[in-house]
C-alpha positions as CSV (number, residue, x, y, z in Angstrom):
1,I,-24.8,1.0,25.3
2,D,-25.3,4.6,26.3
3,E,-28.1,3.7,28.6
4,N,-25.7,1.5,30.6
5,L,-22.8,3.9,30.7
6,K,-21.6,4.5,34.3
7,D,-20.0,7.7,35.6
8,D,-16.5,6.2,35.5
9,G,-16.8,5.6,31.7
10,T,-17.3,1.8,32.0
11,V,-20.3,-0.1,30.7
12,E,-22.5,-2.3,32.8
13,L,-24.6,-4.6,30.6
14,T,-27.4,-6.9,31.5
15,E,-27.1,-10.4,30.2
16,E,-29.9,-9.8,27.7
17,K,-28.3,-6.6,26.4
18,L,-24.9,-8.3,26.1
19,K,-26.4,-11.0,24.1
20,D,-28.1,-8.5,21.8
21,V,-24.8,-6.6,21.3
22,S,-22.8,-9.7,20.7
23,E,-25.3,-11.1,18.1
24,S,-25.3,-7.7,16.3
25,A,-21.5,-7.7,16.2
26,K,-21.3,-11.3,14.9
27,E,-23.3,-10.2,11.8
28,L,-20.4,-7.8,11.1
29,D,-17.8,-10.5,11.9
30,I,-16.8,-8.7,15.1
31,Y,-16.3,-10.8,18.2
32,F,-16.0,-9.6,21.8
33,N,-14.7,-11.3,24.9
34,G,-17.6,-10.4,27.2
35,S,-18.9,-7.1,28.6
36,N,-15.5,-5.8,29.8
37,D,-14.2,-5.9,26.2
38,I,-17.2,-4.0,24.9
39,S,-16.9,-1.5,27.8
40,E,-13.2,-0.9,27.0
41,L,-13.9,-0.4,23.3
42,Y,-16.7,2.1,24.1
43,S,-14.4,4.1,26.5
44,H,-11.8,4.5,23.7
45,K,-14.3,5.3,20.9
46,S,-16.3,7.8,23.0
47,S,-13.3,9.8,24.2
48,A,-11.6,12.3,22.0
49,S,-8.5,12.1,24.3
50,A,-8.0,8.5,23.2
51,G,-8.6,9.2,19.5
52,G,-12.3,8.5,19.4
53,L,-13.7,7.3,16.0
54,N,-10.6,8.4,14.0
55,S,-8.7,5.8,11.9
56,V,-5.9,3.7,13.3
57,V,-3.5,5.5,11.0
58,F,-4.5,8.9,12.5
59,I,-4.3,7.6,16.1
60,E,-0.8,6.2,15.4
61,Q,0.3,9.5,13.9
62,V,-0.9,11.4,17.0
63,S,1.1,9.0,19.2
64,E,4.2,9.5,17.1
65,N,3.8,13.3,17.1
66,L,3.4,13.4,20.9
67,L,6.4,11.2,21.4
68,K,8.5,13.3,19.0
69,Q,7.5,16.5,20.8
70,K,8.0,14.8,24.2
71,V,4.7,16.0,25.5
72,G,1.9,14.2,27.3
73,N,-0.9,15.9,25.4
74,D,-1.9,18.4,22.8
75,R,-4.9,19.6,24.8
76,T,-7.1,17.2,22.9
77,H,-5.3,13.9,22.8
78,Y,-3.5,12.4,25.8
79,L,-0.6,10.1,25.2
80,N,-1.6,7.5,27.8
81,N,-5.2,7.3,26.5
82,I,-4.0,7.1,22.9
83,N,-1.5,4.3,23.7
84,S,-4.2,2.5,25.7
85,H,-6.4,2.7,22.6
86,L,-3.7,1.4,20.4
87,S,-3.0,-1.4,22.8
88,Y,-6.7,-2.4,22.7
89,I,-6.6,-2.4,18.9
90,N,-3.6,-4.6,18.8
91,K,-5.2,-7.0,21.3
92,H,-8.4,-7.1,19.4
93,C,-6.7,-7.6,16.0
94,H,-4.6,-10.4,17.4
95,S,-7.8,-12.0,18.9
96,Y,-9.7,-11.6,15.6
97,I,-6.8,-12.9,13.4
98,S,-6.4,-15.9,15.8
99,Y,-10.1,-16.6,15.3
100,L,-9.7,-16.4,11.5
101,I,-6.7,-18.7,11.6
102,N,-8.6,-21.3,13.6
103,K,-11.6,-20.9,11.4
104,V,-9.7,-21.9,8.2
105,K,-7.0,-24.1,9.9
106,Y,-8.5,-27.4,8.8
107,S,-10.7,-26.2,5.9
108,G,-8.1,-26.9,3.3
109,T,-8.2,-23.2,2.2
110,T,-4.9,-22.1,0.7
111,K,-3.7,-18.8,-0.6
112,S,-4.1,-18.5,-4.3
113,S,-1.1,-18.0,-6.6
114,F,-2.6,-14.7,-7.7
115,D,-2.9,-13.5,-4.1
116,L,0.9,-14.1,-3.8
117,L,1.5,-12.2,-7.0
118,K,-0.8,-9.3,-6.1
119,E,0.8,-8.8,-2.6
120,S,4.3,-8.8,-4.1
121,V,3.4,-6.3,-6.8
122,D,1.4,-4.1,-4.4
123,D,4.4,-4.0,-2.0
124,K,6.9,-3.1,-4.7
125,I,4.7,-0.5,-6.3
126,F,4.2,1.1,-2.8
127,E,8.0,1.4,-2.4
128,I,8.2,3.3,-5.7
129,D,5.1,5.5,-5.3
130,P,2.3,5.0,-2.6
131,E,-0.2,6.8,-4.9
132,L,0.4,4.3,-7.7
133,A,-0.2,1.4,-5.2
134,E,-3.5,3.1,-4.3
135,Q,-4.5,3.4,-8.0
136,L,-3.8,-0.3,-8.5
137,M,-5.8,-1.4,-5.5
138,L,-8.7,0.9,-6.6
139,A,-8.7,-0.8,-10.1
140,F,-8.7,-4.2,-8.5
141,K,-11.6,-3.2,-6.2
142,A,-13.6,-1.8,-9.2
143,I,-13.6,-5.0,-11.1
144,S,-15.4,-6.8,-8.2
145,S,-18.2,-4.3,-8.3
146,N,-21.6,-4.9,-9.9
147,S,-21.4,-1.5,-11.7
148,K,-20.6,-1.2,-15.4
149,E,-19.3,2.3,-14.8
150,E,-16.8,1.0,-12.3
151,W,-15.6,-1.7,-14.7
152,S,-14.9,1.0,-17.3
153,Q,-13.3,3.2,-14.6
154,A,-10.9,0.4,-13.7
155,L,-9.5,0.5,-17.3
156,T,-9.1,4.3,-17.0
157,T,-7.3,3.9,-13.6
158,C,-5.0,1.3,-15.2
159,R,-4.1,3.8,-18.0
160,R,-3.3,6.5,-15.4
161,L,-1.3,4.0,-13.4
162,L,0.9,3.1,-16.4
163,E,1.4,6.8,-17.2
164,S,2.4,7.5,-13.6
165,L,4.7,4.4,-13.6
166,A,6.4,5.6,-16.7
167,D,6.9,9.0,-15.1
168,S,8.6,7.4,-12.1
169,L,10.8,4.9,-14.0
170,Y,11.6,6.8,-17.2
171,P,10.6,10.5,-17.2
172,A,9.8,12.1,-20.5
173,H,12.5,13.9,-22.5
174,D,13.1,15.3,-26.0
175,E,15.8,12.8,-27.2
176,T,15.3,10.3,-30.0
177,I,16.7,6.8,-29.5
178,D,16.5,4.2,-32.2
179,K,13.9,6.3,-34.0
180,R,11.7,6.3,-30.9
181,T,10.7,9.5,-29.1
182,F,9.7,9.7,-25.4
183,K,7.3,12.6,-25.0
184,Q,5.0,13.0,-22.0
185,N,2.1,11.2,-23.7
186,Q,4.3,8.3,-25.0
187,Y,4.2,6.3,-21.8
188,V,4.3,3.0,-23.7
189,N,7.6,4.0,-25.4
190,R,9.0,5.1,-22.1
191,L,8.2,1.8,-20.4
192,W,9.7,0.0,-23.3
193,Q,12.9,2.0,-23.0
194,F,13.2,1.5,-19.3
195,M,13.0,-2.3,-19.8
196,H,15.5,-2.1,-22.6
197,E,18.0,-0.2,-20.5
198,A,17.4,-2.1,-17.3
199,I,18.5,-5.5,-18.8
200,Q,22.3,-5.5,-18.9
201,S,23.1,-9.2,-19.1
202,D,24.6,-10.1,-22.5
203,T,23.6,-13.7,-22.2
204,N,19.9,-12.8,-21.6
205,K,19.9,-9.8,-24.0
206,T,18.2,-11.6,-26.9
207,L,15.6,-13.3,-24.8
208,A,15.0,-10.1,-22.7
209,K,14.6,-8.0,-25.8
210,A,12.0,-10.4,-27.1
211,H,10.2,-9.9,-23.8
212,V,10.4,-6.1,-24.1
213,D,9.0,-6.3,-27.6
214,Y,6.1,-8.5,-26.5
215,L,5.4,-6.2,-23.6
216,G,5.4,-3.2,-25.8
217,S,3.1,-4.8,-28.3
218,W,0.8,-5.9,-25.6
219,L,0.6,-2.4,-24.2
220,E,0.0,-0.9,-27.6
221,R,-2.7,-3.5,-28.4
222,N,-4.5,-2.7,-25.2
223,N,-4.0,1.0,-25.3
224,K,-7.4,1.5,-26.8
225,A,-9.0,-0.4,-24.0
226,T,-7.4,1.8,-21.4
227,N,-8.7,4.9,-23.2
228,K,-12.4,3.8,-23.1
229,G,-14.6,6.3,-21.4
230,V,-16.8,5.5,-18.5
231,H,-19.9,5.6,-20.7
232,D,-18.6,3.0,-23.2
233,E,-19.8,-0.6,-22.9
234,V,-17.2,-2.6,-21.0
235,T,-17.8,-6.2,-19.7
236,Q,-16.7,-7.3,-16.3
237,L,-14.6,-10.1,-17.9
238,E,-12.8,-7.6,-20.2
239,A,-12.0,-5.3,-17.2
240,T,-10.9,-8.3,-15.1
241,K,-8.6,-9.7,-17.7
242,F,-7.0,-6.3,-18.2
243,V,-6.3,-5.7,-14.5
244,F,-4.9,-9.2,-14.2
245,H,-2.6,-8.6,-17.2
246,I,-1.5,-5.4,-15.6
247,Y,-0.4,-7.3,-12.5
248,L,1.4,-9.9,-14.6
249,M,3.1,-7.2,-16.6
250,L,4.1,-5.2,-13.5
251,A,5.5,-8.4,-11.9
252,D,7.9,-8.8,-14.9
253,L,8.7,-5.1,-15.1
254,L,9.4,-4.8,-11.4
255,E,11.6,-7.8,-11.5
256,Y,13.8,-6.1,-14.1
257,L,13.7,-3.0,-11.9
258,D,15.3,-5.1,-9.1
259,E,17.9,-6.3,-11.5
260,S,18.8,-2.8,-12.6
261,V,19.8,-1.8,-9.0
262,V,23.6,-1.4,-8.8
263,T,25.1,-3.8,-6.3
264,N,26.6,-2.0,-3.4
265,T,27.8,-3.0,0.1
266,K,25.2,-0.7,1.5
267,P,21.7,-0.2,0.1
268,H,21.1,3.2,-1.5
269,I,18.4,5.4,0.1
270,K,16.7,5.7,-3.4
271,K,16.3,1.9,-3.6
272,V,16.0,0.7,0.0
273,T,12.8,-1.2,0.7
274,I,10.3,-0.9,3.6
275,D,11.5,-4.3,5.0
276,E,15.2,-3.2,4.7
277,L,14.4,0.0,6.5
278,K,12.7,-1.8,9.3
279,A,15.6,-4.3,9.7
280,L,18.5,-1.9,9.3
281,L,17.1,1.0,11.5
282,N,15.0,-1.1,13.9
283,I,11.9,1.0,13.2
284,N,8.2,0.0,12.8
285,R,6.5,-0.3,9.5
286,N,4.6,3.1,9.8
287,I,7.9,5.0,10.2
288,A,9.4,3.0,7.3
289,K,6.4,4.1,5.2
290,N,6.9,7.7,6.2
291,I,10.5,7.5,4.9
292,I,9.2,6.1,1.6
293,K,6.6,8.8,1.3
294,A,9.2,11.5,2.0
295,R,11.5,9.9,-0.6
296,V,8.8,10.0,-3.3
297,K,7.8,13.6,-2.3
298,N,11.4,14.9,-2.5
299,G,12.5,12.8,-5.5
300,G,15.1,11.2,-3.3
301,L,16.2,11.8,0.2
302,T,19.2,13.5,1.9
303,S,20.3,12.6,5.4
304,K,19.0,16.0,6.5
305,Q,15.6,15.3,5.0
306,L,15.5,11.8,6.6
307,G,16.1,13.5,10.0
308,E,12.9,15.5,9.4
309,V,10.7,12.4,8.9
310,S,8.3,11.8,11.7
311,G,9.6,9.1,14.1
312,I,13.3,9.5,13.2
313,G,15.5,10.6,16.1
314,N,19.2,11.4,16.3
315,K,20.2,7.8,17.1
316,T,18.2,6.4,14.2
317,L,19.6,9.0,11.9
318,E,23.2,8.2,12.8
319,K,22.5,4.5,12.3
320,A,21.0,5.4,8.8
321,K,24.2,7.3,7.9
322,E,26.3,4.3,8.8
323,L,24.2,1.6,7.1
324,I,22.6,3.3,4.1
325,E,24.2,5.1,1.1
326,F,22.9,8.7,0.5
């Protein structure tokens, strides 16, 4: 493409060159709508002022920072160029997704039940702790690898995830309850206790307690598996079963977490979800994620801290004070 770059930054491709570029792109499942589309992409990716080869997340953050500072550029990035780049990405994503939808529209392909479960768990974990969500996705990715080391690493990642989850839901303390202790390394006991305290319904208490006991037994039984080192022999089936069980366990645990939330006329800032933030404050998903990240970092969120989150202006802050409990 460099050979065909004109002075104004656009690309003029011969029919032969265009065919070569299009064929190469198709091998990567990338589809362009002619030479103008390729030229536009090249203009954005070759210009630092438009974000260049940085990730979409970075480019969006630059846009948000420039808007918040009410400036047109930071001497490297220019708001108009950045927004033009983001517009192109949105257009190309929409085009590609439309292509995928049409591709599978009549194929009879349906979303698997596990995909639905996985998405639900991933979203809920993200709202508790984005780092936990990343650990879970890394474990899931590892079991698809052809590497034995990565299968074993998936189990180690799951153990760390459970430890981190216990830290988030039921922090360690020195008290003894029903002859159980809850030290830092006793994450199984702490998850047990969280489940026990989260279930308040008397009618479901017996059944729920049985579930807690089963969950605790399951965790204890598999605790040795999660402590296997990366040099131990771990089969892909073993690692896959464990990660799938982790998702099933988390689905149940997070369901009780939802039930443990005290009913209020207004959602509390400690429990409000990404979707609720988007709907209540009329903000985009990235800003909602920034709020969740700030909440995790600060162990909660005051109205003052919310006002310091990137993308939150005075009007949005006032709306938050009106619709959300702090």
